[in-house]
Short mmCIF file of C-alpha atoms in Angstrom, two decimals:
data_model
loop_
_atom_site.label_atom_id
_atom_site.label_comp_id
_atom_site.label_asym_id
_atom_site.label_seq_id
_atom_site.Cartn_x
_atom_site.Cartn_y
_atom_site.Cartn_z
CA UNK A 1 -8.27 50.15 0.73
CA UNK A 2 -9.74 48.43 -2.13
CA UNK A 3 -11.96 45.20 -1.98
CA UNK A 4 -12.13 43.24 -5.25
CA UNK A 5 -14.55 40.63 -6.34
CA UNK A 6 -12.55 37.38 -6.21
CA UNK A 7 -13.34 33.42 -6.97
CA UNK A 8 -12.23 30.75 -4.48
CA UNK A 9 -12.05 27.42 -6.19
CA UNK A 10 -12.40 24.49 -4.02
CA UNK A 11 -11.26 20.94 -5.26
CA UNK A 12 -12.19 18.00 -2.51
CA UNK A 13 -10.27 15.05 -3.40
CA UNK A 14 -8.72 11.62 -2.99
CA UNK A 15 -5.35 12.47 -1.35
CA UNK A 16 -3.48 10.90 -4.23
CA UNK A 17 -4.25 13.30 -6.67
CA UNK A 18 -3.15 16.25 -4.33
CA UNK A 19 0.29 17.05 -5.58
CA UNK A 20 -0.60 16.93 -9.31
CA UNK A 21 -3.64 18.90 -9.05
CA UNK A 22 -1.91 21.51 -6.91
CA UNK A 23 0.57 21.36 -9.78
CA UNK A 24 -2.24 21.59 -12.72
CA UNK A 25 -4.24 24.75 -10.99
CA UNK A 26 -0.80 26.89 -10.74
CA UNK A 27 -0.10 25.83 -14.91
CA UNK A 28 -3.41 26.94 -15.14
CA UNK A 29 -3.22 30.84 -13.42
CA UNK A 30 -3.63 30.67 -10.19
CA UNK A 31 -0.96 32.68 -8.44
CA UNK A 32 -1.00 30.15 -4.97
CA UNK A 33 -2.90 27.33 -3.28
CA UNK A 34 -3.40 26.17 -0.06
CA UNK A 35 -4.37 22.50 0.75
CA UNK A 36 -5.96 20.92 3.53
CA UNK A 37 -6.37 17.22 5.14
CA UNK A 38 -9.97 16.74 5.56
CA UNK A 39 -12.26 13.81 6.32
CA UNK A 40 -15.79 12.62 4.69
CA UNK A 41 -17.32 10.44 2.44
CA UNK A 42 -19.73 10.87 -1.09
CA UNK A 43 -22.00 9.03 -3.12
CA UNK A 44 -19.33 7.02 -4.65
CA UNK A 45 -18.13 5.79 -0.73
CA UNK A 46 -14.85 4.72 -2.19
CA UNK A 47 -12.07 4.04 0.25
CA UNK A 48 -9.43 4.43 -1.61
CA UNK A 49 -5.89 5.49 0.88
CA UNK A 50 -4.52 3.85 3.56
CA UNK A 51 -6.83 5.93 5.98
CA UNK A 52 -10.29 5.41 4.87
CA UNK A 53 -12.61 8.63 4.57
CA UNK A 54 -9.39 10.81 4.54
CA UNK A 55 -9.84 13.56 1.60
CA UNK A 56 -7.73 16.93 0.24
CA UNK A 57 -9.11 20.16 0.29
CA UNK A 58 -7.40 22.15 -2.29
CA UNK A 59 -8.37 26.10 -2.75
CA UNK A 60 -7.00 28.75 -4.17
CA UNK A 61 -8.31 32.55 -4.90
CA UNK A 62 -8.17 33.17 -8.91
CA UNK A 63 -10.50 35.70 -11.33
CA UNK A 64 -13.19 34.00 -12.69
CA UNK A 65 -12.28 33.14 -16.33
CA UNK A 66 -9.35 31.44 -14.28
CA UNK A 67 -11.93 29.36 -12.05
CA UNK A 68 -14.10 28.41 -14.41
CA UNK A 69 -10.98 27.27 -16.63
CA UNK A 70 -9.73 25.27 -13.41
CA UNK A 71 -13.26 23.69 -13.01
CA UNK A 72 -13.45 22.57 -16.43
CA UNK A 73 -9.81 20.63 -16.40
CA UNK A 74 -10.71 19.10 -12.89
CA UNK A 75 -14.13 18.15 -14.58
CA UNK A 76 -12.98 16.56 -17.28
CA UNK A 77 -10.20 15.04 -16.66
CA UNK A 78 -10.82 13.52 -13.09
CA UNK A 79 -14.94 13.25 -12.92
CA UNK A 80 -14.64 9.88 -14.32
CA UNK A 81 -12.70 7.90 -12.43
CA UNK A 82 -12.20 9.60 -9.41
CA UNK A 83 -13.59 10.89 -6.47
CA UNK A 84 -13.63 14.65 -7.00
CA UNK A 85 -16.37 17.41 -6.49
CA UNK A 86 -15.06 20.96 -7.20
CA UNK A 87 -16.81 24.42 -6.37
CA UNK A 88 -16.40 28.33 -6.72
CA UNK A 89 -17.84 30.97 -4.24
CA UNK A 90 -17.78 34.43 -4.79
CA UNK A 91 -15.44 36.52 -2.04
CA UNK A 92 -13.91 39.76 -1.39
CA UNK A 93 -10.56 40.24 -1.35
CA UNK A 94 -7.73 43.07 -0.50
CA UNK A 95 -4.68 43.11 -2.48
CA UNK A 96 -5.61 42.06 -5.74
CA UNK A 97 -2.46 42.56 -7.40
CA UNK A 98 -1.76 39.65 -5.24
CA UNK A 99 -3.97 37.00 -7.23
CA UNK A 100 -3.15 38.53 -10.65
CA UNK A 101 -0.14 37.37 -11.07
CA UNK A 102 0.74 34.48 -13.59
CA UNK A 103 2.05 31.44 -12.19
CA UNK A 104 6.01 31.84 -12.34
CA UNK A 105 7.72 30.16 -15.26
CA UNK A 106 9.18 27.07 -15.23
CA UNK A 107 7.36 25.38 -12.15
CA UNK A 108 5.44 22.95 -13.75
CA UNK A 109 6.13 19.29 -13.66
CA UNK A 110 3.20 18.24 -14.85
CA UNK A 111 1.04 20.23 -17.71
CA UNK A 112 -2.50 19.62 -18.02
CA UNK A 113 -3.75 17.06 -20.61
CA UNK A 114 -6.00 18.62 -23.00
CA UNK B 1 8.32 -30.75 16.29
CA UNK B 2 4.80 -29.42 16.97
CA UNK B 3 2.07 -30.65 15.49
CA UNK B 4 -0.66 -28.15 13.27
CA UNK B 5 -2.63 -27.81 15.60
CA UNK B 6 -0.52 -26.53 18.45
CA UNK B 7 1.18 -23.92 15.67
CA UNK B 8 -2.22 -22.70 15.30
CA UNK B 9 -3.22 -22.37 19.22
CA UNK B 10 0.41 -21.06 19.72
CA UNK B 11 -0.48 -18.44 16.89
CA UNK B 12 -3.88 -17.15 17.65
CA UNK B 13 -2.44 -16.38 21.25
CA UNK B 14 0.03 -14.32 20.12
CA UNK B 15 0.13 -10.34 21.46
CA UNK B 16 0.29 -9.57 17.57
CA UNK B 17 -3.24 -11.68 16.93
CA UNK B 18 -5.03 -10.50 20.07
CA UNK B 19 -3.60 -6.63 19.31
CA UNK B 20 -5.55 -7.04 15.68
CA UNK B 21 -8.55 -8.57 16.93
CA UNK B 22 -8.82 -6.09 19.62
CA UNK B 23 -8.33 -3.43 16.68
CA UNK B 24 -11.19 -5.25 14.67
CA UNK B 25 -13.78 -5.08 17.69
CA UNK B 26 -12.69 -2.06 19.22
CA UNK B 27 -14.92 -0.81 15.18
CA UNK B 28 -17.69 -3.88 15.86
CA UNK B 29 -18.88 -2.29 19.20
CA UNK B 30 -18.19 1.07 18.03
CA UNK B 31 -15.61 2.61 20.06
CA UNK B 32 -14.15 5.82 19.24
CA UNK B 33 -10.67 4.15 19.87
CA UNK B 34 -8.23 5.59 17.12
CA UNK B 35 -4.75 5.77 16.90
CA UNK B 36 -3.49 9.45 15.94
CA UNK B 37 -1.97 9.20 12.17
CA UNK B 38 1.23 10.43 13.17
CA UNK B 39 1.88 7.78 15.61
CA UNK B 40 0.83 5.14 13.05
CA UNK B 41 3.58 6.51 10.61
CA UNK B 42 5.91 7.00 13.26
CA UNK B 43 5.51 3.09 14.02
CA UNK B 44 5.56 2.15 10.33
CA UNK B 45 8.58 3.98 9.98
CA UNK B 46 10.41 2.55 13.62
CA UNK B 47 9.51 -1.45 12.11
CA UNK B 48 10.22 -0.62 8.48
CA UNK B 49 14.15 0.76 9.40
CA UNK B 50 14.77 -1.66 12.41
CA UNK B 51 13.83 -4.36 9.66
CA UNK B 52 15.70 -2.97 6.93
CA UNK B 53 18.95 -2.56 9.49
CA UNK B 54 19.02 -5.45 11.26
CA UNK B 55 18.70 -7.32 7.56
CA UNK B 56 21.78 -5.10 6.31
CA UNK B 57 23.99 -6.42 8.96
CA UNK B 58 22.72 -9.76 8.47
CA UNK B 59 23.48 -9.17 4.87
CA UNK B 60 26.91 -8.37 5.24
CA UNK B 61 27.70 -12.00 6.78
CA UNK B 62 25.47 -13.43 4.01
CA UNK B 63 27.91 -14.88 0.88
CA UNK B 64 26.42 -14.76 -2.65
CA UNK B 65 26.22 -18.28 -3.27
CA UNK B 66 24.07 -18.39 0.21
CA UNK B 67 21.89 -15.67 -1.48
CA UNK B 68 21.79 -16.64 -4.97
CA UNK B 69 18.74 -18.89 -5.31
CA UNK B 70 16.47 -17.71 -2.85
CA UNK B 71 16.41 -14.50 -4.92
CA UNK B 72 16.16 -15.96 -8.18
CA UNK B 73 13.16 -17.81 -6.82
CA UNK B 74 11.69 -14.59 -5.42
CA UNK B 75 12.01 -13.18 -8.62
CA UNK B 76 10.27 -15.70 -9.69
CA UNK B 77 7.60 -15.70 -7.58
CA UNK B 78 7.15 -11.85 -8.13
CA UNK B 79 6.55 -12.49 -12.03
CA UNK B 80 4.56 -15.46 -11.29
CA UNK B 81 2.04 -14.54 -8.49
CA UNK B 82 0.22 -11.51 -9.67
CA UNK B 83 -0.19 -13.25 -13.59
CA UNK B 84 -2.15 -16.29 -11.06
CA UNK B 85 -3.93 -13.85 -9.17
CA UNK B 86 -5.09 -11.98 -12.26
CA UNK B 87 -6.47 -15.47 -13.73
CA UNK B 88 -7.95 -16.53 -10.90
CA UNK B 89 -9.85 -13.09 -10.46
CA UNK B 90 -10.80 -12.90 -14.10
CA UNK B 91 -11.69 -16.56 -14.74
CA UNK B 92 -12.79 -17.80 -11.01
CA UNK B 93 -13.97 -14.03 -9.84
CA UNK B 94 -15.68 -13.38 -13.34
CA UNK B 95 -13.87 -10.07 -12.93
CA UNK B 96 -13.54 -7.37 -15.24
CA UNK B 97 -9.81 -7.28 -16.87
CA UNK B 98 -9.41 -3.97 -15.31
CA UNK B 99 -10.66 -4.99 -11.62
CA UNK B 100 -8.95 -8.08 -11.89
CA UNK B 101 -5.62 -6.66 -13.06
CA UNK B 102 -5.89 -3.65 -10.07
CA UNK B 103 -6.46 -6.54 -7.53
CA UNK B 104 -3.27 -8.77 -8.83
CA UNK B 105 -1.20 -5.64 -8.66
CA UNK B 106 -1.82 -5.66 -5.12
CA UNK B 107 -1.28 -9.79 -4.88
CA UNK B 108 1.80 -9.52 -6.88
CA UNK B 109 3.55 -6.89 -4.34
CA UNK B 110 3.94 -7.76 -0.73
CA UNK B 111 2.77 -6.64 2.94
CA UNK B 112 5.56 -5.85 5.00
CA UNK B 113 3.24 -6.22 7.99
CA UNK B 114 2.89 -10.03 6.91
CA UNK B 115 6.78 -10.97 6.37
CA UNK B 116 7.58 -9.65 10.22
CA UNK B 117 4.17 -11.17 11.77
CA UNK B 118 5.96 -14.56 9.53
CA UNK B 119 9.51 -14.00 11.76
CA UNK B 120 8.07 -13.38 14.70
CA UNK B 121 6.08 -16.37 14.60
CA UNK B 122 8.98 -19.01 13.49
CA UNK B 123 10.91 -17.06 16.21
CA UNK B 124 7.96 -18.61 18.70
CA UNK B 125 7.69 -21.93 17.30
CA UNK B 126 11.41 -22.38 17.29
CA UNK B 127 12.72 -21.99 14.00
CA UNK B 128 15.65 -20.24 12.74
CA UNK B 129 15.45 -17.96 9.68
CA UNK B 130 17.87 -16.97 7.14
CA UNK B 131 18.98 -13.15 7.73
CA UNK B 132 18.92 -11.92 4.16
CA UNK B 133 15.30 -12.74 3.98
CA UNK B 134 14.45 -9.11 4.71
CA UNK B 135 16.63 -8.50 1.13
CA UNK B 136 14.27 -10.32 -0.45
CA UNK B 137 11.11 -8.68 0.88
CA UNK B 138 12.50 -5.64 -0.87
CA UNK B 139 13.14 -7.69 -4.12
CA UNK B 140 9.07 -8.87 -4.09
CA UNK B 141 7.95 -5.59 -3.66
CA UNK B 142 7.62 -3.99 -6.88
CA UNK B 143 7.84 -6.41 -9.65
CA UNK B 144 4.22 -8.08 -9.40
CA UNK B 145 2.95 -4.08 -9.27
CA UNK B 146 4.15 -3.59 -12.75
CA UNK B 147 3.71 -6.87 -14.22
CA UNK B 148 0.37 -6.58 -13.17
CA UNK B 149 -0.11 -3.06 -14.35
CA UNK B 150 1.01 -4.14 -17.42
CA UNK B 151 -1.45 -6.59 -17.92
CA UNK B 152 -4.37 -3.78 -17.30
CA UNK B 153 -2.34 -1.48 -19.68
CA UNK B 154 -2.39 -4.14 -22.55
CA UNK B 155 -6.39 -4.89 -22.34
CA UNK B 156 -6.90 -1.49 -22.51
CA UNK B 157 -4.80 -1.32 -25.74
CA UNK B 158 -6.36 -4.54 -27.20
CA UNK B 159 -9.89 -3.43 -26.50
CA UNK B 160 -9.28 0.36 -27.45
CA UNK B 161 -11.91 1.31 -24.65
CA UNK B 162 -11.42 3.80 -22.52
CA UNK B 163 -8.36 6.57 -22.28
CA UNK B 164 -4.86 6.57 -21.53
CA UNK B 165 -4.32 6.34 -17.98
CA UNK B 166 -2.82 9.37 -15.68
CA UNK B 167 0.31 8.35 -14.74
CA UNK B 168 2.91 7.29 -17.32
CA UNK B 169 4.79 4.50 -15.98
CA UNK B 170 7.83 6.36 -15.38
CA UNK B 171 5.93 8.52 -12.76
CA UNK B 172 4.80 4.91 -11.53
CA UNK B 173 8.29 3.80 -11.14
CA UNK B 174 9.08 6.78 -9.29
CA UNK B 175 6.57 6.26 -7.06
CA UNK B 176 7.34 3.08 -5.98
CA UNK B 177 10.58 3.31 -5.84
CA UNK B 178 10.52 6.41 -3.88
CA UNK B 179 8.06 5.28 -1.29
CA UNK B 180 8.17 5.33 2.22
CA UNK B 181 8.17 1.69 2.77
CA UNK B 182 10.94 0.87 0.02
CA UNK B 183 13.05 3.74 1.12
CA UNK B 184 13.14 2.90 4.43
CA UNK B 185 13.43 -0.85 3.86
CA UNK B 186 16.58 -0.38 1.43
CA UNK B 187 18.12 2.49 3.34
CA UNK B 188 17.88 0.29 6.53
CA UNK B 189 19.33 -1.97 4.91
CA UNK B 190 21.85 -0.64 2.86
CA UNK B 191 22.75 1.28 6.39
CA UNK B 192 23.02 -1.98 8.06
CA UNK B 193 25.03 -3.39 5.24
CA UNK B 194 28.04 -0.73 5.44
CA UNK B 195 28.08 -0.53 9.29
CA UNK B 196 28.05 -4.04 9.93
CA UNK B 197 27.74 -5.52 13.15
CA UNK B 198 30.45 -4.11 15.39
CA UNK B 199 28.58 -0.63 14.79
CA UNK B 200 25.25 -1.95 14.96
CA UNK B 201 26.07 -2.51 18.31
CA UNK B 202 24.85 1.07 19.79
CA UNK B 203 21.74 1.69 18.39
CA UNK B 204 20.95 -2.25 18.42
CA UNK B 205 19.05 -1.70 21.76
CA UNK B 206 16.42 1.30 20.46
CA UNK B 207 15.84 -0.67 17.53
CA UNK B 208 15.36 -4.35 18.67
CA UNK B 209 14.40 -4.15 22.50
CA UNK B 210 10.84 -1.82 21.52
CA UNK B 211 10.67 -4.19 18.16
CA UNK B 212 7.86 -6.06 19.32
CA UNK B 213 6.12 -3.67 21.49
CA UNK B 214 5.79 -1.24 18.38
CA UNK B 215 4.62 -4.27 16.55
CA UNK B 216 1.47 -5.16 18.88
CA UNK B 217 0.60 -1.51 18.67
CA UNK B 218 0.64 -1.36 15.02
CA UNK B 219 -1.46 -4.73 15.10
CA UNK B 220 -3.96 -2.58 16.95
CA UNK B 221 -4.15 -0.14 14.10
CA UNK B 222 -4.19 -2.42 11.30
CA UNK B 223 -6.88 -4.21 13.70
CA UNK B 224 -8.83 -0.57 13.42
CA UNK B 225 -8.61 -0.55 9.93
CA UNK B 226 -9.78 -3.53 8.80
CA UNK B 227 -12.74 -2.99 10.96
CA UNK B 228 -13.44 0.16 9.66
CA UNK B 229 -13.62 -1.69 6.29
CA UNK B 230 -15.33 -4.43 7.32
CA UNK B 231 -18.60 -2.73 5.69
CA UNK B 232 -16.83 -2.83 2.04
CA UNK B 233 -17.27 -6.87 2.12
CA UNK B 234 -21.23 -6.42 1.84
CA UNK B 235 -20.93 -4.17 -1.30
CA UNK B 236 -18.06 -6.70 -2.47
CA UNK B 237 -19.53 -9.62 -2.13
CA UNK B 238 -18.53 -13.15 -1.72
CA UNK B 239 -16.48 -13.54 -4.58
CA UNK B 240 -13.47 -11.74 -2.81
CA UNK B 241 -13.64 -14.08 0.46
CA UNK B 242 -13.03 -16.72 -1.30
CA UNK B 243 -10.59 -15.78 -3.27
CA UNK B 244 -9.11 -13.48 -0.87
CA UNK B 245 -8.35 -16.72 0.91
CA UNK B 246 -7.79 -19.23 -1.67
CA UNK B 247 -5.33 -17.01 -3.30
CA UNK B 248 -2.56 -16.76 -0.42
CA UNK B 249 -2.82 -21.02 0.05
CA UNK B 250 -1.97 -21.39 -3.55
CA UNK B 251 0.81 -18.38 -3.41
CA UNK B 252 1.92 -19.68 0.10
CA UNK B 253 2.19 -23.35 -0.81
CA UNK B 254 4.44 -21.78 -3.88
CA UNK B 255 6.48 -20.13 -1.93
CA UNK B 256 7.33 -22.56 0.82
CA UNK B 257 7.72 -25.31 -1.98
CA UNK B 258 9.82 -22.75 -3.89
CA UNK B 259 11.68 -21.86 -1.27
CA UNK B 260 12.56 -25.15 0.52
CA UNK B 261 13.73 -26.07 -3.38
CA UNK B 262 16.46 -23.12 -3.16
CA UNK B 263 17.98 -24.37 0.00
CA UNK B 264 16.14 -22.14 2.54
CA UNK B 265 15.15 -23.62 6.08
CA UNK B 266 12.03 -24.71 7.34
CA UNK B 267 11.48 -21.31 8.99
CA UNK B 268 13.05 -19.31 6.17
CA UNK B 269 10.58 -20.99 3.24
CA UNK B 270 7.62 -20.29 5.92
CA UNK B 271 8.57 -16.61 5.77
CA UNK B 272 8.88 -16.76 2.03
CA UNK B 273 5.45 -18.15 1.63
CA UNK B 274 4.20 -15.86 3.81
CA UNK B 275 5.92 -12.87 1.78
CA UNK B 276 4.63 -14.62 -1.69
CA UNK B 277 0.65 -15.22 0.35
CA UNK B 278 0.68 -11.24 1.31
CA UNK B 279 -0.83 -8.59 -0.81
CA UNK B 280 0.26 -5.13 -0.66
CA UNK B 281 -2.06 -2.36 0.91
CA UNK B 282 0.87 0.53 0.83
CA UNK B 283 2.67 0.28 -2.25
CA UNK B 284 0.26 -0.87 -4.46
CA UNK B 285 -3.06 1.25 -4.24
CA UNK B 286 -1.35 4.71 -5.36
CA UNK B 287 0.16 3.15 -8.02
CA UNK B 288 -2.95 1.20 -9.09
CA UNK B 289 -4.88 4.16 -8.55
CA UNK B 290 -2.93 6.36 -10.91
CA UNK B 291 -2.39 3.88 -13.99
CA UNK B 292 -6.07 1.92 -13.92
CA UNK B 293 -8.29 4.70 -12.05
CA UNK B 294 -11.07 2.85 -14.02
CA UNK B 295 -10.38 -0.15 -11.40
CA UNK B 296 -12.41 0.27 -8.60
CA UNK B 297 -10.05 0.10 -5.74
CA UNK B 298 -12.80 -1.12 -3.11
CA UNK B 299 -12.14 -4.74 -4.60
CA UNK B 300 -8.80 -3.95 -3.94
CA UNK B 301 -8.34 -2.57 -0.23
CA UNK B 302 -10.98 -4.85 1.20
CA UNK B 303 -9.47 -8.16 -0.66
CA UNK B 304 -5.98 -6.87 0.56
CA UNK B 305 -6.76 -5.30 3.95
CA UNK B 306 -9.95 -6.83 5.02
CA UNK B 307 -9.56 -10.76 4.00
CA UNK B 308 -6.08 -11.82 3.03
CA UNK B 309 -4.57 -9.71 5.72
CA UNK B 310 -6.61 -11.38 8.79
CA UNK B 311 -6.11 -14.52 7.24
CA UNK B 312 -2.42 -15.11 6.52
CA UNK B 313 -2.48 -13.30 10.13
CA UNK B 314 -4.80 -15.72 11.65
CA UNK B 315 -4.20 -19.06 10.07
CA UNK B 316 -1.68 -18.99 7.01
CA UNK B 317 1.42 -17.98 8.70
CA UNK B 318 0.88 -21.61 10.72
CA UNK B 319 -0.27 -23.08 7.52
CA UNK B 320 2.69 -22.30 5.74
CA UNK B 321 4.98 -23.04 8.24
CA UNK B 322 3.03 -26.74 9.21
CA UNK B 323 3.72 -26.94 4.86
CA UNK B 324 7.50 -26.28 4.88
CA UNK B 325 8.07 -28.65 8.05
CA UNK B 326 5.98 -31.38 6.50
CA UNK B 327 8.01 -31.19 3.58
CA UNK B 328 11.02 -30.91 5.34
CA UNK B 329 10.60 -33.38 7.62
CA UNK B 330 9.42 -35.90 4.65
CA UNK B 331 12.70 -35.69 2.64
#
């Protein structure tokens, strides 16, 4: 059995920007993602849905380059305007072949702006 | 006829008032009460369908000519009301274009909550309403969203600050047009439409009898969230009371003056005002949020949710409705 050194990305957002970013992190290399509702508030305390407070957790498990690449495009494109905080934690992982794989072609709606 | 004041009593004694002021001071004192999310969409999409059918089947006795007007005027009123709002959040609010345009966005749509709180309180007072009136909630939705986003758009042309937004407005269209509330509203009623009434019949009792039971309980919840946001109005400040309250009377009046001009009844140009008076808290955020993210959407929400809301609620569905039979009753 082999453990690999993996990234997880995680992307804590409004719940509005959930589909395209899920959309912009598989563009970017990241073979899957997994999002989850969550609740809490930051420094910029903007309720923005229809349920105030109520956040997405998106993660995924990516190489490095790829995280730090993800990072970057959440940084500078959402930063700004939204409310966004994105991290990367080091983990272990079996099946690495698993998380190598480039996205699949054609299943991007939406390509990242430069 | 009864005077303003007893609309007003008769109102604020309503199980839909004392369901949202429950709501509000279940979050003064604290309580843990919530309602579980899925039951809140579950309501919102039991009212949104029984609206949209019962209006289909109304629409299918409705002739054109008995149609015509009132949905020119709501047209109308959907191009007219967020350019007001805009001015009068810019100029009055000493808002910033962006801000200001975000919040008309949200004038210039409409609150579906607001147009059946309107019916259900003509219903009370003893009015009659026109049944395609529900077919013109769904014309007032979306127009005011883009003409308002289209004001933002154009400042931030004009002034070259800032970037391109996120969402092009095709996506924008799409997302309107393909949200819940629409969907349901115009697949209710094109549903209603095609069966008509002799197969209406059936499901008429599930959808009607637990109408206004569903309704209270959804009061509750919109009670709970405006409470919840009741903290926003300290950061926002004073400027959106008052406008978050002089803006429906000037829209309302509009609409009710509008609307008795077009031929509607006394109950039916109270429902329009109302409609015109409501801002949007469903529709319009994502799509504000995704064209102007520089507009700070707590302006927004707590103008929408926490102030006009309550108040067309509380006081300006009598208002209106105390306007159009004035009017009416002075011709």
């Amino acid at each position: 059995m082999t453990i690999q050194k993996f990234k997880l990305v995680t992307i804590i957002a409004e719940p509005i920007l959930a589909k395209q970013i899920k959309a912009e992190i598989r563009v970017l290399g990241s073979s899957g993602v997994t999002s989850t509702e969550v609740s809490g508030e930051g420094d910029r305390n903007l309720n923005t849905g229809e349920v105030p407070g109520n956040k997405v957790k998106i993660e995924c498990v990516v190489e490095s380059k790829i995280a730090l690449k993800i990072m970057e495009h959440i940084a500078e494109k959402y930063f700004d305007h939204f409310s966004v905080i994105t991290y990367s934690q080091d983990i272990e992982i079996l099946r690495p072949e698993k998380f190598s794989k480039p996205a699949p072609p054609g299943r991007s709606a939406h390509g990242p702006k430069k | 006829m009864m005077t303003p004041y007893e609309l007003f009593k008769m109102n604020l004694l309503s199980p839909l008032v004392l369901a949202f002021v429950l709501g509000i001071f279940a979050k003064v004192i604290r309580s843990e009460l919530s309602l579980p999310k899925d039951l809140y969409t579950s309501l919102s999409i039991y009212l949104l369908l029984a609206l949209g059918l019962k209006g289909g089947v109304e629409l299918s006795l409705t002739t054109f000519q008995e149609i015509a007007w009132p949905a020119l005027v709501t047209l109308f009123l959907g191009v007219l009301t967020p350019v007001t709002a805009y001015l009068a959040f810019r100029k009055l609010g000493q808002f910033n274009p962006i801000d200001a345009a975000g919040i008309a966005a949200h004038y210039g749509s409409v609150s579906a909550v607001t147009f059946i709180a309107a019916t259900q309180f003509v219903a009370s007072a003893g009015g009659q309403i026109e049944g395609f009136l529900p077919t013109l909630l769904t014309l007032l939705e979306s127009p005011g969203i883009h003409v308002a986003l289209g004001i933002g758009a154009l400042h931030r042309v004009r002034s070259k600050a800032g970037t391109a937004g996120q969402g092009s407005s095709p996506s924008v269209l799409h997302e309107i047009l393909t949200s819940r509330s629409l969907l349901l509203l115009v697949g209710g009623l094109v549903i209603g439409f095609l069966i008509g009434e002799k197969n209406y019949e059936p499901i008429k009792p599930f959808f009607e009898s637990g109408f206004k039971g569903a309704l209270v309980l959804f009061l509750l919840e919109m009670g709970l969230v405006a409470g919840e946001r009741l903290k926003d109005l300290k950061r926002t400040g004073g400027r959106i009371v008052t406008l978050g309250i002089l803006i429906p009377i000037l829209h309302g009046t509009l609409g009710v003056l509008l609307g008795e001009w077009a031929g509607l009844s006394v109950g039916g140009a109270c429902v329009l005002g109302a409609m015109a008076a409501s801002a949007s808290y469903i529709a319009a955020p994502p799509a504000v949020r995704m064209t102007l993210p520089e507009a700070n959407p707590a302006y927004s929400l707590t103008a929408s949710l926490v102030v006009t809301f309550p108040f067309n609620l509380l006081a300006g569905i009598p208002l209106y409705y105390a306007i159009a039979s004035g009017l009416a009753g002075g011709l």
